[in-house]
Every structure is written in structure tokens, then in C-alpha cells.
Coordinates of C-alpha atoms and ligand atoms in Angstrom, one line a residue:
M2 CA 0.0 -0.1 0.1
A3 CA 1.4 3.3 -0.9
G4 CA 2.9 4.8 2.4
E5 CA 3.8 1.8 3.8
S6 CA 7.2 0.5 4.4
P7 CA 8.8 -1.7 1.6
R8 CA 10.4 -3.9 3.9
R9 CA 8.6 -6.9 5.1
E10 CA 9.6 -9.8 7.3
F11 CA 8.0 -11.9 4.9
Y12 CA 7.5 -11.5 1.1
V13 CA 4.1 -12.5 0.5
A14 CA 0.9 -10.6 0.3
T15 CA -2.0 -11.5 2.8
P16 CA -5.6 -12.4 1.7
E17 CA -6.6 -9.0 2.3
E18 CA -4.4 -7.7 0.0
I19 CA -5.4 -9.9 -2.5
R20 CA -8.7 -9.3 -2.0
S21 CA -8.4 -5.3 -2.4
G22 CA -6.6 -6.2 -5.6
Q23 CA -3.3 -5.0 -4.5
T24 CA -1.5 -8.0 -6.1
S25 CA -3.5 -6.8 -9.4
D26 CA -2.0 -5.5 -12.6
I27 CA -2.7 -1.3 -12.0
Y28 CA -4.0 -1.6 -16.0
F29 CA -7.4 -3.1 -14.6
F30 CA -7.6 -0.1 -11.9
R31 CA -6.8 2.6 -14.5
T32 CA -9.5 0.7 -16.8
L33 CA -11.9 0.3 -14.1
D34 CA -11.6 4.3 -13.4
V35 CA -11.9 5.1 -17.5
L36 CA -15.0 3.1 -17.4
K37 CA -16.5 4.3 -14.2
K38 CA -16.0 7.9 -15.7
A39 CA -17.3 7.1 -19.3
G40 CA -20.2 5.6 -17.7
K41 CA -19.5 1.8 -19.2
D42 CA -18.3 -0.3 -16.1
R43 CA -21.6 -1.9 -15.8
V44 CA -22.0 -3.3 -19.0
R45 CA -22.1 -7.1 -18.9
V46 CA -19.5 -9.5 -20.1
L47 CA -19.0 -13.1 -20.5
M48 CA -15.2 -13.7 -20.0
E49 CA -14.0 -17.3 -21.3
T50 CA -10.8 -18.8 -19.7
T51 CA -8.7 -21.1 -22.2
A52 CA -5.4 -22.5 -22.3
Q53 CA -5.0 -22.7 -26.4
A54 CA -2.0 -24.9 -25.7
L55 CA 0.0 -26.8 -23.1
P56 CA 4.1 -26.7 -21.8
N57 CA 5.8 -28.9 -23.6
G58 CA 3.3 -30.3 -26.1
W59 CA 1.3 -31.9 -23.0
P60 CA -1.9 -33.3 -24.3
W61 CA -3.8 -32.9 -21.4
A62 CA -3.7 -30.9 -18.3
V63 CA -5.6 -31.5 -14.8
F64 CA -7.7 -28.3 -14.1
A65 CA -7.0 -26.8 -10.6
G66 CA -6.9 -23.3 -8.3
L67 CA -10.9 -23.3 -8.9
E68 CA -11.7 -23.0 -4.8
E69 CA -9.2 -20.4 -4.5
T70 CA -10.9 -18.8 -7.6
V71 CA -14.6 -19.4 -6.2
N72 CA -13.9 -17.9 -2.7
L73 CA -12.2 -15.0 -4.2
L74 CA -15.0 -14.0 -6.4
R75 CA -17.7 -14.9 -3.3
G76 CA -19.6 -12.1 -3.2
R77 CA -19.1 -10.2 -6.1
K78 CA -22.6 -9.7 -8.2
V79 CA -21.0 -12.0 -11.3
D80 CA -22.0 -15.9 -12.4
L81 CA -19.4 -18.4 -12.3
W82 CA -19.1 -21.8 -14.1
A83 CA -16.5 -24.0 -14.6
L84 CA -14.6 -27.6 -15.1
P85 CA -15.2 -29.2 -11.6
E86 CA -11.5 -29.0 -10.0
G87 CA -9.7 -32.1 -10.9
T88 CA -10.8 -32.4 -14.6
V89 CA -8.5 -33.6 -17.0
F90 CA -8.5 -31.5 -19.8
P91 CA -7.2 -31.3 -23.4
P92 CA -6.1 -27.8 -24.7
K93 CA -8.5 -27.9 -27.6
T94 CA -11.3 -30.3 -29.0
P95 CA -11.3 -33.0 -31.8
R96 CA -12.6 -29.8 -33.9
G97 CA -9.8 -27.7 -32.8
I98 CA -11.8 -25.3 -30.4
P99 CA -9.6 -24.3 -27.5
V100 CA -11.8 -26.1 -24.4
P101 CA -12.9 -23.4 -21.9
V102 CA -12.1 -24.3 -18.3
L103 CA -14.1 -21.3 -17.0
Y104 CA -16.9 -18.7 -17.4
I105 CA -17.1 -15.5 -15.5
E106 CA -20.2 -13.5 -16.3
G107 CA -21.5 -10.0 -14.9
P108 CA -20.8 -6.1 -15.1
Y109 CA -17.2 -5.9 -16.1
G110 CA -16.1 -3.2 -13.4
E111 CA -17.7 -6.1 -10.7
F112 CA -14.6 -8.4 -11.4
C113 CA -12.2 -7.1 -13.8
I114 CA -9.4 -6.4 -11.1
Y115 CA -9.5 -9.8 -10.2
E116 CA -8.1 -11.0 -13.5
T117 CA -4.6 -11.1 -12.2
P118 CA -5.0 -13.3 -9.1
V119 CA -7.4 -15.8 -10.7
L120 CA -4.9 -16.4 -13.4
G121 CA -2.5 -16.9 -10.9
F122 CA -4.6 -19.5 -8.8
L123 CA -5.5 -21.3 -12.3
C124 CA -2.1 -21.2 -13.5
E125 CA 0.5 -22.2 -11.3
A126 CA -2.1 -24.8 -9.4
S127 CA -2.9 -26.5 -12.6
G128 CA 1.0 -27.0 -13.8
I129 CA 1.8 -28.4 -10.6
A130 CA -1.5 -30.8 -10.5
T131 CA -0.7 -32.0 -14.1
K132 CA 3.2 -32.8 -13.1
S133 CA 1.7 -34.7 -10.5
A134 CA -0.5 -36.5 -12.3
R135 CA 2.3 -37.4 -14.9
V136 CA 4.7 -38.5 -12.3
R137 CA 1.3 -40.3 -10.9
V138 CA 1.0 -42.6 -14.2
A139 CA 5.0 -42.8 -14.5
A140 CA 5.2 -44.7 -11.2
G141 CA 1.9 -46.7 -11.6
E142 CA 0.9 -48.3 -8.4
R143 CA 4.0 -47.3 -6.8
R144 CA 4.2 -44.9 -4.2
V145 CA 5.1 -41.0 -4.5
I146 CA 6.1 -38.4 -1.7
S147 CA 6.4 -35.1 -3.1
F148 CA 9.7 -33.3 -1.6
G149 CA 8.7 -30.2 -3.5
V150 CA 7.9 -27.6 -0.6
R151 CA 11.8 -26.7 -0.1
R152 CA 11.9 -25.4 -3.8
M153 CA 9.6 -23.0 -3.2
H154 CA 8.6 -19.9 -0.8
P155 CA 7.2 -21.3 2.1
A156 CA 4.2 -19.3 1.8
L157 CA 3.3 -21.6 -0.8
A158 CA 3.8 -25.0 1.0
P159 CA -0.2 -25.3 1.4
L160 CA -0.8 -24.4 -2.4
I161 CA 2.0 -27.0 -3.4
E162 CA 1.2 -30.0 -1.2
R163 CA -2.6 -29.2 -1.8
C164 CA -1.9 -29.4 -6.0
V165 CA 0.6 -32.5 -5.3
Y166 CA -2.1 -34.4 -3.8
L167 CA -4.8 -33.5 -6.2
G168 CA -2.7 -34.8 -9.2
G169 CA -2.5 -38.0 -7.7
L170 CA 0.9 -38.2 -5.1
D171 CA 0.2 -40.7 -1.8
S172 CA 2.1 -38.2 1.0
V173 CA 3.0 -34.6 1.7
T174 CA 6.2 -34.2 4.2
T175 CA 5.0 -30.6 5.8
P176 CA 3.1 -30.8 9.0
L177 CA 0.9 -28.3 7.7
G178 CA -0.1 -29.4 4.1
A179 CA -0.4 -33.0 5.8
A180 CA -3.0 -31.7 8.4
M181 CA -4.9 -29.7 6.1
L182 CA -5.1 -32.8 3.8
G183 CA -6.3 -34.9 7.0
K184 CA -3.0 -36.9 6.5
E185 CA 0.0 -38.0 8.3
P186 CA 3.0 -36.0 6.8
M187 CA 5.7 -38.7 5.6
G188 CA 9.5 -38.6 5.9
T189 CA 12.9 -40.4 6.5
M190 CA 15.6 -39.0 7.6
P191 CA 18.5 -36.4 6.7
H192 CA 21.8 -36.6 5.6
A193 CA 22.7 -34.4 8.5
L194 CA 21.3 -37.2 11.0
T195 CA 24.1 -39.3 9.6
I196 CA 27.1 -37.1 9.8
V197 CA 25.9 -35.8 13.3
M198 CA 25.5 -39.5 14.7
G199 CA 29.2 -39.8 13.9
G200 CA 28.2 -42.5 10.9
P201 CA 25.5 -44.5 9.2
R202 CA 25.6 -47.7 11.6
E203 CA 25.5 -45.0 14.5
A204 CA 22.7 -42.9 13.1
F205 CA 20.6 -46.6 12.0
A206 CA 21.0 -47.7 15.9
A207 CA 19.5 -44.2 16.9
L208 CA 17.1 -44.6 14.4
Q209 CA 15.8 -48.1 15.7
K210 CA 16.3 -47.0 19.5
H211 CA 14.8 -43.6 19.2
L212 CA 12.4 -43.2 16.5
E213 CA 8.6 -42.8 17.5
K214 CA 7.4 -46.5 17.5
R215 CA 4.4 -45.7 15.2
V216 CA 6.8 -44.4 12.5
P217 CA 8.1 -46.6 9.8
R218 CA 11.8 -47.0 10.0
I219 CA 13.4 -46.0 6.7
A220 CA 17.1 -45.2 6.3
L221 CA 18.8 -43.4 4.0
V222 CA 22.1 -45.1 2.8
D223 CA 24.0 -42.9 0.4
T224 CA 25.7 -41.0 2.9
Y225 CA 29.4 -41.5 3.3
Y226 CA 29.8 -45.2 1.8
D227 CA 28.0 -47.2 -0.9
E228 CA 24.7 -47.4 -1.3
K229 CA 25.0 -51.2 -0.9
T230 CA 27.3 -51.1 2.1
E231 CA 25.2 -48.9 4.0
A232 CA 22.0 -50.6 3.1
I233 CA 23.6 -53.5 4.8
L234 CA 24.1 -51.8 7.7
A235 CA 21.0 -50.7 7.9
A236 CA 20.0 -54.1 7.9
E237 CA 21.9 -54.9 10.3
E238 CA 21.1 -52.3 12.7
I239 CA 17.5 -51.6 12.1
K240 CA 15.1 -54.6 13.1
D241 CA 12.1 -53.8 11.7
L242 CA 13.4 -51.7 8.3
A243 CA 10.5 -50.5 6.8
G244 CA 12.7 -49.7 3.7
V245 CA 15.9 -47.6 2.3
R246 CA 16.1 -44.7 0.9
L247 CA 18.5 -44.0 -2.3
D248 CA 19.7 -40.1 -2.6
T249 CA 22.3 -40.7 -5.1
P250 CA 24.0 -37.4 -6.1
A251 CA 23.9 -37.2 -10.0
S252 CA 27.9 -37.5 -9.7
R253 CA 28.1 -40.7 -8.3
R254 CA 24.9 -41.9 -9.7
G255 CA 26.4 -43.8 -12.5
N256 CA 23.6 -46.8 -13.4
F257 CA 21.1 -45.9 -10.9
A258 CA 18.9 -48.5 -12.0
S259 CA 21.3 -50.9 -11.3
I260 CA 22.3 -49.5 -7.9
V261 CA 18.4 -50.1 -7.3
R262 CA 19.0 -53.9 -8.4
E263 CA 21.9 -54.8 -6.3
V264 CA 20.8 -53.2 -3.1
R265 CA 17.1 -55.2 -3.4
W266 CA 19.3 -58.2 -4.1
E267 CA 21.4 -57.4 -0.8
L268 CA 18.0 -56.5 1.4
D269 CA 16.7 -60.0 0.4
L270 CA 19.2 -61.8 0.8
R271 CA 19.5 -60.6 4.2
G272 CA 15.6 -61.2 5.4
H273 CA 14.6 -57.9 4.8
K274 CA 12.2 -58.9 1.3
D275 CA 9.3 -56.5 2.9
A276 CA 12.1 -53.5 3.2
K277 CA 11.3 -51.0 0.3
I278 CA 13.6 -48.9 -1.8
Y279 CA 12.8 -45.4 -2.3
V280 CA 14.7 -43.0 -4.7
S281 CA 14.9 -39.3 -4.7
G282 CA 17.1 -37.0 -6.6
G283 CA 16.1 -34.9 -9.5
L284 CA 13.1 -37.2 -10.5
D285 CA 10.5 -36.5 -13.1
E286 CA 8.1 -38.4 -15.0
A287 CA 11.2 -39.3 -17.5
S288 CA 13.5 -40.8 -15.4
I289 CA 10.8 -42.8 -12.8
P290 CA 10.2 -45.9 -15.4
A291 CA 13.6 -47.3 -15.7
L292 CA 13.6 -47.2 -12.2
A293 CA 10.7 -49.0 -11.4
A294 CA 11.4 -51.5 -13.5
A295 CA 14.8 -52.1 -11.5
G296 CA 12.8 -52.1 -9.0
A297 CA 12.5 -49.4 -6.7
D298 CA 9.1 -49.1 -4.8
G299 CA 8.4 -45.2 -4.1
F300 CA 9.9 -42.0 -5.4
G301 CA 10.5 -38.6 -4.0
V302 CA 10.2 -35.9 -6.1
G303 CA 10.7 -32.1 -5.7
T304 CA 11.6 -30.0 -7.8
A305 CA 9.9 -31.6 -10.7
L306 CA 6.9 -30.8 -9.2
S307 CA 6.8 -27.7 -7.2
N308 CA 8.6 -26.0 -10.3
A309 CA 6.2 -27.4 -13.0
P310 CA 5.5 -25.3 -15.7
S311 CA 2.8 -23.2 -15.3
V312 CA -0.5 -23.7 -17.7
D313 CA -0.6 -20.4 -19.2
F314 CA -4.3 -20.2 -19.1
A315 CA -5.8 -16.3 -20.7
M316 CA -9.3 -14.8 -20.0
D317 CA -10.7 -13.1 -22.5
I318 CA -14.3 -11.7 -23.1
V319 CA -16.2 -13.8 -25.8
E320 CA -19.6 -11.8 -25.2
R321 CA -20.9 -7.7 -24.5
E322 CA -24.5 -7.9 -23.5
G323 CA -25.2 -11.2 -24.3
K324 CA -23.6 -10.8 -28.0
P325 CA -20.6 -12.4 -29.3
A326 CA -17.1 -10.3 -29.2
A327 CA -14.1 -11.5 -28.9
K328 CA -10.5 -10.2 -30.0
R329 CA -8.9 -11.6 -33.0
G330 CA -7.7 -15.1 -32.6
K331 CA -10.4 -15.7 -30.2
F332 CA -13.5 -17.9 -30.9
G333 CA -16.6 -15.5 -29.9
G334 CA -19.8 -16.2 -27.8
R335 CA -20.5 -18.9 -25.1
K336 CA -19.7 -22.7 -26.1
D337 CA -21.8 -25.2 -25.0
L338 CA -19.2 -27.7 -23.8
Q339 CA -19.9 -31.2 -23.6
R340 CA -18.1 -34.3 -22.1
C341 CA -18.5 -37.8 -23.3
A342 CA -19.7 -40.0 -20.2
K343 CA -18.2 -43.0 -21.4
C344 CA -14.4 -41.9 -22.7
G345 CA -14.5 -38.2 -21.7
A346 CA -13.5 -36.8 -24.5
F347 CA -14.5 -33.1 -25.0
E348 CA -16.6 -31.1 -28.0
V349 CA -18.7 -28.0 -28.4
G350 CA -22.1 -28.4 -28.7
A351 CA -21.8 -32.0 -30.3
G352 CA -25.0 -35.0 -28.9
K353 CA -22.7 -37.9 -29.8
C354 CA -18.8 -38.3 -28.5
P355 CA -17.2 -37.8 -31.5
A356 CA -14.4 -40.5 -30.1
C357 CA -16.6 -43.4 -29.3
G358 CA -20.0 -42.2 -30.6
G359 CA -21.7 -41.8 -26.5
R360 CA -24.1 -40.0 -25.2
M361 CA -22.5 -36.0 -24.3
G362 CA -23.6 -34.1 -21.2
P363 CA -22.8 -30.7 -20.1
A364 CA -19.4 -30.1 -19.1
F365 CA -19.6 -27.3 -16.6
V366 CA -21.0 -26.8 -12.9
Q367 CA -22.1 -23.2 -12.1
Y368 CA -20.3 -22.5 -8.7
L369 CA -21.5 -18.6 -8.0
D370 CA -25.0 -17.6 -9.1
G371 CA -25.3 -13.7 -8.5
G372 CA -22.0 -14.5 -6.3
R373 CA -23.9 -16.8 -4.0
P374 CA -22.6 -20.5 -3.7
A375 CA -24.6 -22.3 -6.5
A376 CA -22.7 -25.9 -6.1
D377 CA -20.7 -27.7 -3.6
L378 CA -16.4 -27.4 -3.9
P379 CA -15.5 -31.4 -3.2
G380 CA -12.6 -31.5 -1.0
P381 CA -9.2 -32.6 -1.9
D382 CA -10.1 -36.5 -1.6
A383 CA -13.1 -36.4 -3.8
I384 CA -10.8 -34.2 -6.3
R385 CA -8.0 -37.1 -6.3
K386 CA -10.3 -40.1 -6.5
Y387 CA -11.5 -38.1 -9.5
V388 CA -8.2 -37.2 -11.3
L389 CA -7.0 -40.8 -10.8
E390 CA -10.3 -41.9 -12.0
Q391 CA -9.7 -40.1 -15.1
L392 CA -6.0 -40.9 -15.6
R393 CA -7.1 -44.8 -15.6
G394 CA -9.9 -44.2 -18.0
K395 CA -7.6 -42.8 -20.4
G396 CA -5.5 -45.7 -20.3
L397 CA -2.4 -43.9 -19.6
Ligands
LIG425 ZN1 -16.6 -40.4 -25.7

């Protein structure tokens, strides 16, 4: 705010600053001022949100960030329709029409300053949820834990952990994120424990003796010696060894899949067939399948998720006072987006599915009616389940 000290303890905006438009681009305020003076700020418009294309040519994305969008616009005199949060959508329909994910209708002056934060909610959340879903597909049924919080500002921890969970990951690592999701935070041990304890044998003995009984004992086995050596030490020191984690630095990795196979063999030899092998360190959907094939039971994925490419949604006016009006390069008018109940394909105004011939139904749900809630917003477990059903349905 003008006149306030530019210094802050932490450089994050408060919810009140977001609501009052302090994180919105100034040109919207200037536009609003001009429109008010011209007597046009109550002109009724329909704004459409589309992605046109997805990062890296992804064929589909997971729509996320809707709950925050509805929370921001609740109480404004607007109607809001959207794909349900967690919908897996392609950038364009088979006919080549960009898939709309969200419509806001109302007097332009009622919501124009919110374009910046709404896009921010949708673009970042959808990027993280999509990357997580891609990792989920790559990992199959194996466990995937998010290690992404440390790569981004801590104020974003709840957002990141919610989005990775919606995208299909199994566990998150922070108390705040886990509590928000109603889960237990998951974690193993850092290299620091081995170093501070004076070596891996000492660290594993301390884990066995002192770690809370209810926490599964997972030993990090690459601090000083090679993974096999430390895995054997862990097997000797930890009676109830639940698993080992390999976080091998890239400079020492060689053939990571071979290392996983060797560790599996040595653990099995020593009667630890039930001990799982977790791997972490710079993993993404491209590197996971070979490690899974080598016998890795679970993955810690960090940077690839929290730093996922943003889904570049754009918001455009497509109707003015109920009549089609759109800028060059955009399709005017409200699109009657339909989704196939059988295969999940999208098309605009189609009665029959272009892909399988199945029955199509309306793709949108109305979430706000004159600013009042018009439909429930499902919780994270329901959204995650919906995402996983769609991923399975696609045979990915
Ligand atoms: Zn179909």
C-alpha cells in the first residue's frame, strides 16, 4: 500500500491484499477508472478462460485452482461456471476449438481487477497438479511422496501440497500441508542425521532405538559409503527396517537402476524382502519408469513438481451485453462444452461423442449465482479420486 514501508518480514501478500486488488496489475484499476467516468463499468460481459496450448506439448492437463477462484469472487455480483476441479482436459477439442475451463459473467467493473489473481490461482495450481498426475502415471501403483516444498517460498507450502495430492501423489512432508489434507506427514531422515551421529551405523542404531515407534523406519543409505554398504548396515542395525532411501548425487550415480537392483538383492539376501526401496533426487516422469522396472518401490519427487511449468491460461471477453464479441484470434460467444460420459472426450455443442459415439453431457458446473454459492466445492480426497479415475480411463 502506498506510504507503507517497503520492507516486510516475509515477502508474501496477505489474503486482504489479494482481495483488495493490491496484487492485481495496475492497468485494470486504470481501466476501471476510465470505464466509470465514461459510464460503462456496468457493461455486462462474459469472460472465458482457455489454455490454447499446454507446456511442452502436453496432451492434457489437470484443472486446479478453482476453490481459491470461487473464494475470491464469492460476494461479487457475478455468475461463475467451471469444469469441476480435477478435470483432465485437452487444450483443444477434436474440432480444434480451445477448451474453455471457466466462465465469469457479470458487469465488467464487478470483477475486472481480479483477472491477475484468478489467472495466478489457475495457472500455478494446474501446472503443479498436471505434473503430479504425469508423475503418478509414470510411477503406476508405486508410492510417490512430494519433496517439493523446499524449492519454493514456504508461504506456498499449502498450495504445493494440495496440488500434488490432487494430482495423485500419495504423501506430503510438512505438518501444515498434511494437516490440511487430513493425512500424516511422511518423511525418512536427512543426511545430517548420519553426519551428526558420527556415521551410518550410529545413525541407524539411533533410529532403531529412539524414533517414535509408530513411524516406519526408513534409512537413508548413501551418506558416506556406497548404497549397498550402507543398506547392509541398515539391515543389521534396524530390526524393523521398513525401507531404505537412495538419494545418490548425480555425480556418483552411474547407472542408478543397477544400483537399485543390487540393493534389492542384498536386502533380500539378509531377510529384508519386505523392506522397500525409495529413490529421490532430481526425478521426474521421464526418469521414474526405468527405476520402477529395476525394483524401486517408491519415489521422492521435488523440484519437478513445485517448479512445474505454469499452464498459461488466458481470460478473454467473448460476449458483450449477451452478444458475441471477441478479440482477434479468439472464438466469440459462450461455448456449450459437452463431455462424453463414457470416454471423457470433450466437444462443443455435440450430441454424440466424436471419439466413441457415446452420450455427451454438459461439462460445466455453476459455482456462483450472483456471487452466491451454487454448488459444493469437493474436498481434496474427492478431487484426487476424480483425477485418478480419469487417468485410468485414459489408459495412460
Ligand atoms: Zn466418448
